[in-house]
Short mmCIF file of N, CA and C in Angstrom, two decimals:
data_model
loop_
_atom_site.label_atom_id
_atom_site.label_comp_id
_atom_site.label_asym_id
_atom_site.label_seq_id
_atom_site.Cartn_x
_atom_site.Cartn_y
_atom_site.Cartn_z
N MET A 24 172.84 26.75 10.88
CA MET A 24 173.88 26.03 11.60
C MET A 24 175.08 25.84 10.69
N PRO A 25 176.30 26.14 11.12
CA PRO A 25 177.50 25.98 10.25
C PRO A 25 177.76 24.50 9.96
N GLU A 26 178.29 24.25 8.79
CA GLU A 26 178.63 22.90 8.42
C GLU A 26 179.85 22.43 9.21
N GLN A 27 179.84 21.19 9.66
CA GLN A 27 180.97 20.64 10.44
C GLN A 27 182.04 20.24 9.43
N ALA A 28 183.28 20.66 9.75
CA ALA A 28 184.39 20.28 8.86
C ALA A 28 184.67 18.79 8.97
N ILE A 29 185.02 18.24 7.84
CA ILE A 29 185.40 16.82 7.80
C ILE A 29 186.85 16.71 8.26
N GLU A 30 187.10 15.84 9.20
CA GLU A 30 188.45 15.67 9.76
C GLU A 30 189.36 14.99 8.78
N THR A 31 190.61 15.36 8.83
CA THR A 31 191.59 14.70 7.95
C THR A 31 191.98 13.37 8.63
N ILE A 32 192.32 12.44 7.80
CA ILE A 32 192.65 11.09 8.21
C ILE A 32 194.04 10.75 7.69
N LEU A 33 194.84 10.12 8.56
CA LEU A 33 196.16 9.64 8.12
C LEU A 33 196.10 8.14 8.00
N LEU A 34 196.52 7.64 6.84
CA LEU A 34 196.52 6.22 6.56
C LEU A 34 197.99 5.79 6.38
N SER A 35 198.30 4.61 6.88
CA SER A 35 199.62 3.98 6.73
C SER A 35 199.55 2.88 5.69
N LEU A 36 200.51 2.86 4.78
CA LEU A 36 200.53 1.83 3.71
C LEU A 36 201.87 1.08 3.77
N GLY A 37 201.77 -0.22 3.49
CA GLY A 37 202.99 -1.02 3.47
C GLY A 37 202.82 -2.13 2.46
N SER A 38 203.93 -2.56 1.87
CA SER A 38 203.94 -3.66 0.91
C SER A 38 205.34 -4.27 0.85
N ASN A 39 205.41 -5.60 0.71
CA ASN A 39 206.63 -6.23 0.45
C ASN A 39 206.53 -7.28 -0.67
N ILE A 40 205.44 -7.26 -1.40
CA ILE A 40 205.27 -8.03 -2.63
C ILE A 40 205.03 -7.03 -3.74
N GLU A 41 206.00 -6.92 -4.66
CA GLU A 41 205.96 -5.92 -5.73
C GLU A 41 205.57 -4.53 -5.21
N PRO A 42 206.31 -4.08 -4.17
CA PRO A 42 205.90 -2.78 -3.55
C PRO A 42 206.05 -1.60 -4.44
N ASP A 43 207.00 -1.63 -5.38
CA ASP A 43 207.18 -0.46 -6.27
C ASP A 43 205.96 -0.25 -7.18
N GLU A 44 205.20 -1.32 -7.40
CA GLU A 44 203.94 -1.23 -8.17
C GLU A 44 202.76 -1.05 -7.25
N ASN A 45 202.71 -1.76 -6.15
CA ASN A 45 201.49 -1.79 -5.35
C ASN A 45 201.26 -0.53 -4.52
N LEU A 46 202.30 0.11 -4.01
CA LEU A 46 202.08 1.42 -3.28
C LEU A 46 201.50 2.47 -4.20
N PRO A 47 202.06 2.73 -5.33
CA PRO A 47 201.43 3.78 -6.18
C PRO A 47 200.06 3.38 -6.67
N ARG A 48 199.86 2.10 -6.96
CA ARG A 48 198.50 1.67 -7.38
C ARG A 48 197.52 1.88 -6.26
N ALA A 49 197.87 1.59 -5.04
CA ALA A 49 196.93 1.80 -3.90
C ALA A 49 196.60 3.26 -3.79
N CYS A 50 197.59 4.13 -3.95
CA CYS A 50 197.31 5.60 -3.83
C CYS A 50 196.38 6.02 -4.95
N CYS A 51 196.57 5.55 -6.16
CA CYS A 51 195.69 5.91 -7.28
C CYS A 51 194.31 5.44 -7.01
N LEU A 52 194.14 4.20 -6.58
CA LEU A 52 192.82 3.65 -6.35
C LEU A 52 192.10 4.38 -5.19
N LEU A 53 192.84 4.78 -4.18
CA LEU A 53 192.24 5.56 -3.10
C LEU A 53 191.79 6.91 -3.62
N ALA A 54 192.59 7.56 -4.47
CA ALA A 54 192.27 8.87 -5.00
C ALA A 54 191.02 8.82 -5.82
N MET A 55 190.63 7.70 -6.34
CA MET A 55 189.43 7.54 -7.16
C MET A 55 188.20 7.51 -6.23
N GLN A 56 188.41 7.24 -4.91
CA GLN A 56 187.26 7.07 -4.01
C GLN A 56 187.17 8.18 -2.93
N ILE A 57 188.32 8.71 -2.53
CA ILE A 57 188.36 9.75 -1.49
C ILE A 57 189.37 10.79 -1.86
N GLU A 58 189.28 11.94 -1.20
CA GLU A 58 190.17 13.07 -1.49
C GLU A 58 191.53 12.83 -0.83
N VAL A 59 192.56 12.75 -1.65
CA VAL A 59 193.94 12.65 -1.16
C VAL A 59 194.56 14.01 -1.08
N LEU A 60 194.99 14.41 0.14
CA LEU A 60 195.53 15.72 0.36
C LEU A 60 197.08 15.76 0.25
N ALA A 61 197.76 14.71 0.74
CA ALA A 61 199.20 14.67 0.73
C ALA A 61 199.68 13.25 0.76
N VAL A 62 200.84 13.00 0.20
CA VAL A 62 201.44 11.70 0.17
C VAL A 62 202.90 11.81 0.66
N SER A 63 203.30 10.93 1.53
CA SER A 63 204.67 10.94 2.07
C SER A 63 205.68 10.43 1.08
N GLN A 64 206.92 10.55 1.43
CA GLN A 64 207.97 9.84 0.71
C GLN A 64 207.82 8.34 1.06
N VAL A 65 208.56 7.51 0.33
CA VAL A 65 208.53 6.10 0.59
C VAL A 65 209.75 5.72 1.47
N PHE A 66 209.55 4.82 2.39
CA PHE A 66 210.60 4.40 3.32
C PHE A 66 210.74 2.87 3.24
N GLU A 67 211.97 2.41 3.33
CA GLU A 67 212.26 0.98 3.25
C GLU A 67 212.52 0.50 4.67
N THR A 68 211.92 -0.64 5.05
CA THR A 68 212.09 -1.17 6.38
C THR A 68 212.17 -2.71 6.30
N ALA A 69 212.80 -3.25 7.33
CA ALA A 69 212.85 -4.69 7.47
C ALA A 69 211.50 -5.16 8.05
N PRO A 70 211.07 -6.39 7.69
CA PRO A 70 209.81 -6.89 8.28
C PRO A 70 209.94 -7.06 9.79
N VAL A 71 208.85 -6.84 10.49
CA VAL A 71 208.80 -6.93 11.95
C VAL A 71 208.90 -8.38 12.35
N GLY A 72 209.83 -8.70 13.25
CA GLY A 72 209.89 -10.01 13.88
C GLY A 72 210.38 -11.17 13.06
N ILE A 73 210.75 -10.94 11.81
CA ILE A 73 211.16 -12.06 10.93
C ILE A 73 212.35 -11.63 10.15
N ARG A 74 213.37 -12.48 10.16
CA ARG A 74 214.57 -12.24 9.38
C ARG A 74 214.40 -12.98 7.99
N ASN A 75 215.20 -12.55 7.08
CA ASN A 75 215.25 -13.19 5.76
C ASN A 75 213.97 -13.16 4.99
N ARG A 76 213.15 -12.15 5.24
CA ARG A 76 211.98 -11.92 4.39
C ARG A 76 212.20 -10.65 3.61
N MET A 77 211.40 -10.48 2.57
CA MET A 77 211.53 -9.31 1.73
C MET A 77 211.34 -7.99 2.51
N LEU A 78 212.09 -6.99 2.15
CA LEU A 78 211.94 -5.70 2.75
C LEU A 78 210.59 -5.08 2.42
N PHE A 79 210.12 -4.28 3.29
CA PHE A 79 208.86 -3.52 3.07
C PHE A 79 209.16 -2.14 2.56
N LEU A 80 208.24 -1.63 1.77
CA LEU A 80 208.18 -0.19 1.44
C LEU A 80 206.95 0.31 2.20
N ASN A 81 207.15 1.42 2.88
CA ASN A 81 206.07 2.01 3.68
C ASN A 81 205.89 3.52 3.28
N ALA A 82 204.66 3.94 3.40
CA ALA A 82 204.32 5.34 3.09
C ALA A 82 203.09 5.72 3.93
N ALA A 83 202.74 6.97 3.88
CA ALA A 83 201.55 7.47 4.57
C ALA A 83 200.88 8.43 3.63
N ILE A 84 199.54 8.54 3.74
CA ILE A 84 198.81 9.50 3.01
C ILE A 84 197.78 10.21 3.91
N GLU A 85 197.56 11.46 3.61
CA GLU A 85 196.57 12.23 4.33
C GLU A 85 195.37 12.35 3.40
N VAL A 86 194.21 11.97 3.89
CA VAL A 86 192.99 11.99 3.08
C VAL A 86 191.85 12.70 3.84
N ARG A 87 190.82 12.97 3.08
CA ARG A 87 189.59 13.51 3.68
C ARG A 87 188.41 12.78 3.08
N CYS A 88 187.53 12.33 3.95
CA CYS A 88 186.27 11.66 3.47
C CYS A 88 185.27 11.72 4.64
N ASP A 89 184.03 11.55 4.30
CA ASP A 89 183.01 11.61 5.33
C ASP A 89 182.56 10.26 5.85
N ALA A 90 183.30 9.22 5.54
CA ALA A 90 182.98 7.88 6.00
C ALA A 90 183.33 7.75 7.48
N THR A 91 182.61 6.89 8.16
CA THR A 91 182.98 6.54 9.55
C THR A 91 184.22 5.64 9.45
N ALA A 92 184.88 5.45 10.60
CA ALA A 92 186.09 4.57 10.64
C ALA A 92 185.71 3.17 10.14
N ARG A 93 184.59 2.65 10.58
CA ARG A 93 184.14 1.34 10.14
C ARG A 93 183.89 1.29 8.62
N GLU A 94 183.22 2.28 8.11
CA GLU A 94 182.95 2.35 6.67
C GLU A 94 184.24 2.44 5.85
N LEU A 95 185.13 3.32 6.35
CA LEU A 95 186.41 3.47 5.68
C LEU A 95 187.16 2.14 5.61
N LYS A 96 187.24 1.49 6.72
CA LYS A 96 188.03 0.21 6.82
C LYS A 96 187.37 -0.89 5.95
N TYR A 97 186.07 -1.05 6.06
CA TYR A 97 185.45 -2.24 5.46
C TYR A 97 184.85 -1.96 4.07
N GLU A 98 184.55 -0.70 3.75
CA GLU A 98 183.93 -0.45 2.44
C GLU A 98 184.92 0.17 1.45
N ILE A 99 186.03 0.65 1.95
CA ILE A 99 187.01 1.26 1.03
C ILE A 99 188.36 0.56 1.13
N LEU A 100 188.93 0.48 2.32
CA LEU A 100 190.33 -0.04 2.45
C LEU A 100 190.44 -1.55 2.20
N ARG A 101 189.60 -2.32 2.89
CA ARG A 101 189.67 -3.77 2.69
C ARG A 101 189.37 -4.19 1.25
N PRO A 102 188.36 -3.65 0.61
CA PRO A 102 188.14 -4.00 -0.80
C PRO A 102 189.33 -3.59 -1.67
N LEU A 103 189.95 -2.44 -1.40
CA LEU A 103 191.12 -2.04 -2.14
C LEU A 103 192.26 -3.06 -1.98
N GLU A 104 192.47 -3.48 -0.73
CA GLU A 104 193.48 -4.52 -0.48
C GLU A 104 193.23 -5.79 -1.26
N ARG A 105 191.98 -6.19 -1.24
CA ARG A 105 191.61 -7.42 -2.01
C ARG A 105 191.86 -7.21 -3.52
N GLN A 106 191.50 -6.03 -4.00
CA GLN A 106 191.65 -5.74 -5.44
C GLN A 106 193.12 -5.85 -5.83
N LEU A 107 194.03 -5.48 -4.89
CA LEU A 107 195.47 -5.56 -5.18
C LEU A 107 196.09 -6.90 -4.78
N GLY A 108 195.24 -7.89 -4.48
CA GLY A 108 195.73 -9.23 -4.26
C GLY A 108 196.07 -9.58 -2.81
N ARG A 109 195.69 -8.79 -1.86
CA ARG A 109 195.99 -9.08 -0.47
C ARG A 109 195.19 -10.27 -0.02
N ARG A 110 195.87 -11.23 0.58
CA ARG A 110 195.24 -12.45 1.15
C ARG A 110 195.61 -12.45 2.65
N ARG A 111 194.62 -12.29 3.48
CA ARG A 111 194.88 -12.28 4.91
C ARG A 111 195.02 -13.71 5.44
N THR A 112 196.00 -13.88 6.34
CA THR A 112 196.18 -15.20 6.95
C THR A 112 196.31 -14.94 8.48
N THR A 113 196.45 -16.04 9.20
CA THR A 113 196.60 -15.90 10.68
C THR A 113 197.98 -15.31 11.00
N ASP A 114 198.95 -15.36 10.11
CA ASP A 114 200.27 -14.80 10.29
C ASP A 114 200.23 -13.26 10.07
N ARG A 115 200.22 -12.49 11.18
CA ARG A 115 200.14 -11.06 11.08
C ARG A 115 201.34 -10.44 10.37
N ASN A 116 202.45 -11.17 10.28
CA ASN A 116 203.66 -10.67 9.66
C ASN A 116 203.94 -11.26 8.27
N ALA A 117 202.93 -11.90 7.70
CA ALA A 117 203.08 -12.54 6.41
C ALA A 117 203.33 -11.49 5.34
N PRO A 118 204.05 -11.88 4.26
CA PRO A 118 204.23 -10.94 3.13
C PRO A 118 202.89 -10.51 2.57
N ARG A 119 202.86 -9.28 2.03
CA ARG A 119 201.58 -8.81 1.54
C ARG A 119 201.77 -7.83 0.36
N THR A 120 200.79 -7.88 -0.56
CA THR A 120 200.84 -6.97 -1.69
C THR A 120 200.57 -5.55 -1.20
N ILE A 121 199.64 -5.39 -0.25
CA ILE A 121 199.38 -4.07 0.27
C ILE A 121 198.69 -4.20 1.62
N ASP A 122 199.01 -3.27 2.51
CA ASP A 122 198.35 -3.18 3.77
C ASP A 122 198.02 -1.68 3.96
N VAL A 123 196.78 -1.37 4.20
CA VAL A 123 196.39 0.02 4.42
C VAL A 123 195.62 0.09 5.75
N ASP A 124 196.21 0.85 6.67
CA ASP A 124 195.62 0.97 8.04
C ASP A 124 195.27 2.41 8.32
N ILE A 125 194.21 2.60 9.07
CA ILE A 125 193.83 3.92 9.57
C ILE A 125 194.70 4.20 10.79
N SER A 126 195.50 5.28 10.71
CA SER A 126 196.40 5.60 11.83
C SER A 126 195.82 6.66 12.73
N LEU A 127 195.25 7.74 12.13
CA LEU A 127 194.68 8.83 12.91
C LEU A 127 193.46 9.36 12.16
N ILE A 128 192.44 9.75 12.92
CA ILE A 128 191.29 10.49 12.41
C ILE A 128 191.18 11.72 13.22
N GLY A 129 191.62 12.87 12.66
CA GLY A 129 191.61 14.12 13.42
C GLY A 129 192.30 13.91 14.73
N GLN A 130 191.68 14.34 15.82
CA GLN A 130 192.23 14.12 17.16
C GLN A 130 191.36 13.16 17.94
N ARG A 131 190.61 12.32 17.24
CA ARG A 131 189.74 11.38 17.90
C ARG A 131 190.47 10.15 18.42
N VAL A 132 189.87 9.58 19.48
CA VAL A 132 190.26 8.31 20.05
C VAL A 132 189.06 7.41 19.87
N ILE A 133 189.27 6.31 19.14
CA ILE A 133 188.17 5.40 18.83
C ILE A 133 188.62 4.03 19.19
N GLU A 134 187.79 3.31 19.92
CA GLU A 134 188.06 1.88 20.21
C GLU A 134 186.78 1.12 19.94
N ASP A 135 186.81 0.41 18.81
CA ASP A 135 185.68 -0.40 18.39
C ASP A 135 186.22 -1.83 18.19
N ARG A 136 186.35 -2.55 19.29
CA ARG A 136 186.96 -3.91 19.26
C ARG A 136 186.17 -4.83 18.37
N SER A 137 184.87 -4.71 18.24
CA SER A 137 184.07 -5.60 17.42
C SER A 137 184.48 -5.46 15.95
N ALA A 138 184.95 -4.29 15.54
CA ALA A 138 185.37 -4.04 14.17
C ALA A 138 186.90 -4.04 14.02
N SER A 139 187.60 -4.43 15.08
CA SER A 139 189.06 -4.37 15.08
C SER A 139 189.63 -3.02 14.70
N ILE A 140 189.01 -1.96 15.31
CA ILE A 140 189.45 -0.61 15.02
C ILE A 140 189.93 0.04 16.34
N VAL A 141 191.20 0.45 16.38
CA VAL A 141 191.77 1.19 17.49
C VAL A 141 192.50 2.37 16.90
N ILE A 142 192.02 3.55 17.22
CA ILE A 142 192.57 4.78 16.66
C ILE A 142 192.80 5.74 17.87
N PRO A 143 193.98 6.28 18.02
CA PRO A 143 195.14 6.18 17.11
C PRO A 143 195.75 4.77 17.11
N ASP A 144 196.32 4.44 15.95
CA ASP A 144 197.00 3.14 15.83
C ASP A 144 198.08 3.07 16.90
N PRO A 145 198.04 2.04 17.79
CA PRO A 145 199.03 1.91 18.84
C PRO A 145 200.48 1.85 18.32
N GLU A 146 200.65 1.35 17.08
CA GLU A 146 202.01 1.22 16.53
C GLU A 146 202.65 2.54 16.20
N ILE A 147 201.91 3.62 16.17
CA ILE A 147 202.55 4.97 15.99
C ILE A 147 203.61 5.18 17.01
N LEU A 148 203.36 4.73 18.26
CA LEU A 148 204.29 4.97 19.36
C LEU A 148 205.39 3.99 19.48
N THR A 149 205.37 2.91 18.67
CA THR A 149 206.37 1.84 18.86
C THR A 149 207.09 1.43 17.54
N ARG A 150 206.60 1.80 16.44
CA ARG A 150 207.19 1.34 15.15
C ARG A 150 207.54 2.49 14.23
N ALA A 151 208.78 2.54 13.85
CA ALA A 151 209.27 3.59 12.93
C ALA A 151 208.60 3.46 11.57
N HIS A 152 208.30 2.25 11.09
CA HIS A 152 207.67 2.10 9.79
C HIS A 152 206.28 2.70 9.71
N VAL A 153 205.70 2.98 10.87
CA VAL A 153 204.41 3.69 10.94
C VAL A 153 204.67 5.17 11.21
N SER A 154 205.40 5.51 12.23
CA SER A 154 205.56 6.88 12.66
C SER A 154 206.36 7.78 11.68
N VAL A 155 207.42 7.23 11.09
CA VAL A 155 208.24 8.07 10.19
C VAL A 155 207.48 8.53 8.97
N PRO A 156 206.78 7.65 8.21
CA PRO A 156 205.99 8.18 7.07
C PRO A 156 204.89 9.11 7.49
N LEU A 157 204.25 8.83 8.62
CA LEU A 157 203.20 9.77 9.10
C LEU A 157 203.80 11.13 9.43
N ALA A 158 204.95 11.11 10.06
CA ALA A 158 205.60 12.41 10.38
C ALA A 158 206.05 13.13 9.12
N ASN A 159 206.37 12.37 8.07
CA ASN A 159 206.79 12.99 6.82
C ASN A 159 205.61 13.72 6.17
N VAL A 160 204.42 13.19 6.32
CA VAL A 160 203.23 13.81 5.69
C VAL A 160 202.60 14.85 6.57
N ALA A 161 202.67 14.70 7.90
CA ALA A 161 202.01 15.63 8.83
C ALA A 161 202.84 15.78 10.10
N PRO A 162 204.01 16.43 9.99
CA PRO A 162 204.97 16.46 11.12
C PRO A 162 204.44 17.14 12.36
N GLU A 163 203.56 18.14 12.22
CA GLU A 163 203.07 18.88 13.37
C GLU A 163 201.79 18.31 13.98
N ARG A 164 201.22 17.26 13.36
CA ARG A 164 200.00 16.65 13.87
C ARG A 164 200.27 16.13 15.28
N LEU A 165 199.39 16.35 16.20
CA LEU A 165 199.54 15.88 17.55
C LEU A 165 198.91 14.50 17.73
N HIS A 166 199.63 13.68 18.48
CA HIS A 166 199.06 12.37 18.85
C HIS A 166 197.99 12.65 19.86
N PRO A 167 196.75 12.15 19.64
CA PRO A 167 195.60 12.53 20.50
C PRO A 167 195.72 12.02 21.91
N ILE A 168 196.53 11.08 22.20
CA ILE A 168 196.67 10.59 23.58
C ILE A 168 197.89 11.20 24.29
N THR A 169 199.03 11.16 23.63
CA THR A 169 200.26 11.65 24.28
C THR A 169 200.49 13.16 24.15
N GLY A 170 199.85 13.75 23.10
CA GLY A 170 200.06 15.18 22.83
C GLY A 170 201.36 15.49 22.13
N GLU A 171 202.15 14.46 21.81
CA GLU A 171 203.43 14.67 21.10
C GLU A 171 203.15 14.92 19.63
N ARG A 172 204.05 15.69 19.01
CA ARG A 172 204.00 15.88 17.54
C ARG A 172 204.50 14.61 16.89
N LEU A 173 203.96 14.28 15.74
CA LEU A 173 204.38 13.09 15.01
C LEU A 173 205.88 13.11 14.75
N ARG A 174 206.42 14.28 14.44
CA ARG A 174 207.88 14.38 14.18
C ARG A 174 208.68 14.03 15.41
N GLU A 175 208.20 14.31 16.60
CA GLU A 175 208.88 13.95 17.83
C GLU A 175 208.86 12.45 18.07
N ILE A 176 207.72 11.82 17.81
CA ILE A 176 207.61 10.41 17.93
C ILE A 176 208.52 9.70 16.96
N ALA A 177 208.51 10.17 15.70
CA ALA A 177 209.37 9.57 14.68
C ALA A 177 210.84 9.70 14.99
N ALA A 178 211.23 10.85 15.52
CA ALA A 178 212.68 11.04 15.87
C ALA A 178 213.04 10.10 16.97
N ARG A 179 212.21 9.81 17.89
CA ARG A 179 212.50 8.90 18.99
C ARG A 179 212.65 7.45 18.47
N LEU A 180 211.99 7.11 17.39
CA LEU A 180 212.02 5.72 16.86
C LEU A 180 212.94 5.56 15.68
N ALA A 181 213.58 6.63 15.25
CA ALA A 181 214.35 6.63 14.04
C ALA A 181 215.51 5.62 13.98
N ASP A 182 215.91 5.12 15.17
CA ASP A 182 217.01 4.17 15.18
C ASP A 182 216.58 2.75 14.83
N GLN A 183 215.34 2.56 14.42
CA GLN A 183 214.86 1.23 14.09
C GLN A 183 215.22 0.80 12.65
N GLY A 184 216.10 1.53 11.99
CA GLY A 184 216.61 1.09 10.71
C GLY A 184 215.67 1.36 9.53
N ILE A 185 215.10 2.54 9.47
CA ILE A 185 214.23 2.85 8.34
C ILE A 185 214.99 3.76 7.36
N LEU A 186 214.87 3.51 6.10
CA LEU A 186 215.63 4.23 5.10
C LEU A 186 214.65 4.96 4.14
N GLU A 187 214.96 6.21 3.84
CA GLU A 187 214.17 6.94 2.86
C GLU A 187 214.49 6.42 1.44
N ARG A 188 213.44 6.16 0.68
CA ARG A 188 213.63 5.65 -0.67
C ARG A 188 213.37 6.68 -1.74
N ALA A 189 212.13 7.10 -1.88
CA ALA A 189 211.76 7.99 -2.98
C ALA A 189 210.36 8.49 -2.77
N ASP A 190 209.88 9.31 -3.64
CA ASP A 190 208.51 9.78 -3.59
C ASP A 190 207.62 8.78 -4.33
N LEU A 191 206.38 8.70 -3.91
CA LEU A 191 205.41 7.92 -4.68
C LEU A 191 204.96 8.73 -5.87
N ASP A 192 204.84 8.14 -6.97
CA ASP A 192 204.38 8.86 -8.19
C ASP A 192 202.89 8.64 -8.38
#
């Protein structure tokens, strides 16, 4: 029986506390645990829903690993966030050292409410800080629900004030 290919995963990263240090550190720590295939450029965005807070730097990375969505989130991503000083609060828009979210896993649709996992990430369709970096790393990837290419989604949301910054090193 042929081996089943491991699907590629798109992760979204964001930081507004020492982001120039925390985004590259997050990528390096991830690369120590899973295979990193591609890294987007870095984009600067204003925080969602709050004025006069520090700007965010956002990026996306394409990875490959054989972990389930639940394992990836709770055994790799959340520990990495804690390692980089992330403290979760009830304020979903609070400043953060790092935020790493699973945006897409292949063409799968996953809804595991008990684990707070919804894939594709619903914000791909509404937030430039998610869609633009994802489109930068995988422009032709199709959204599994709408069938749109990520570059098309990003183009539609580009007026949300996102600025290209630089590459992650």
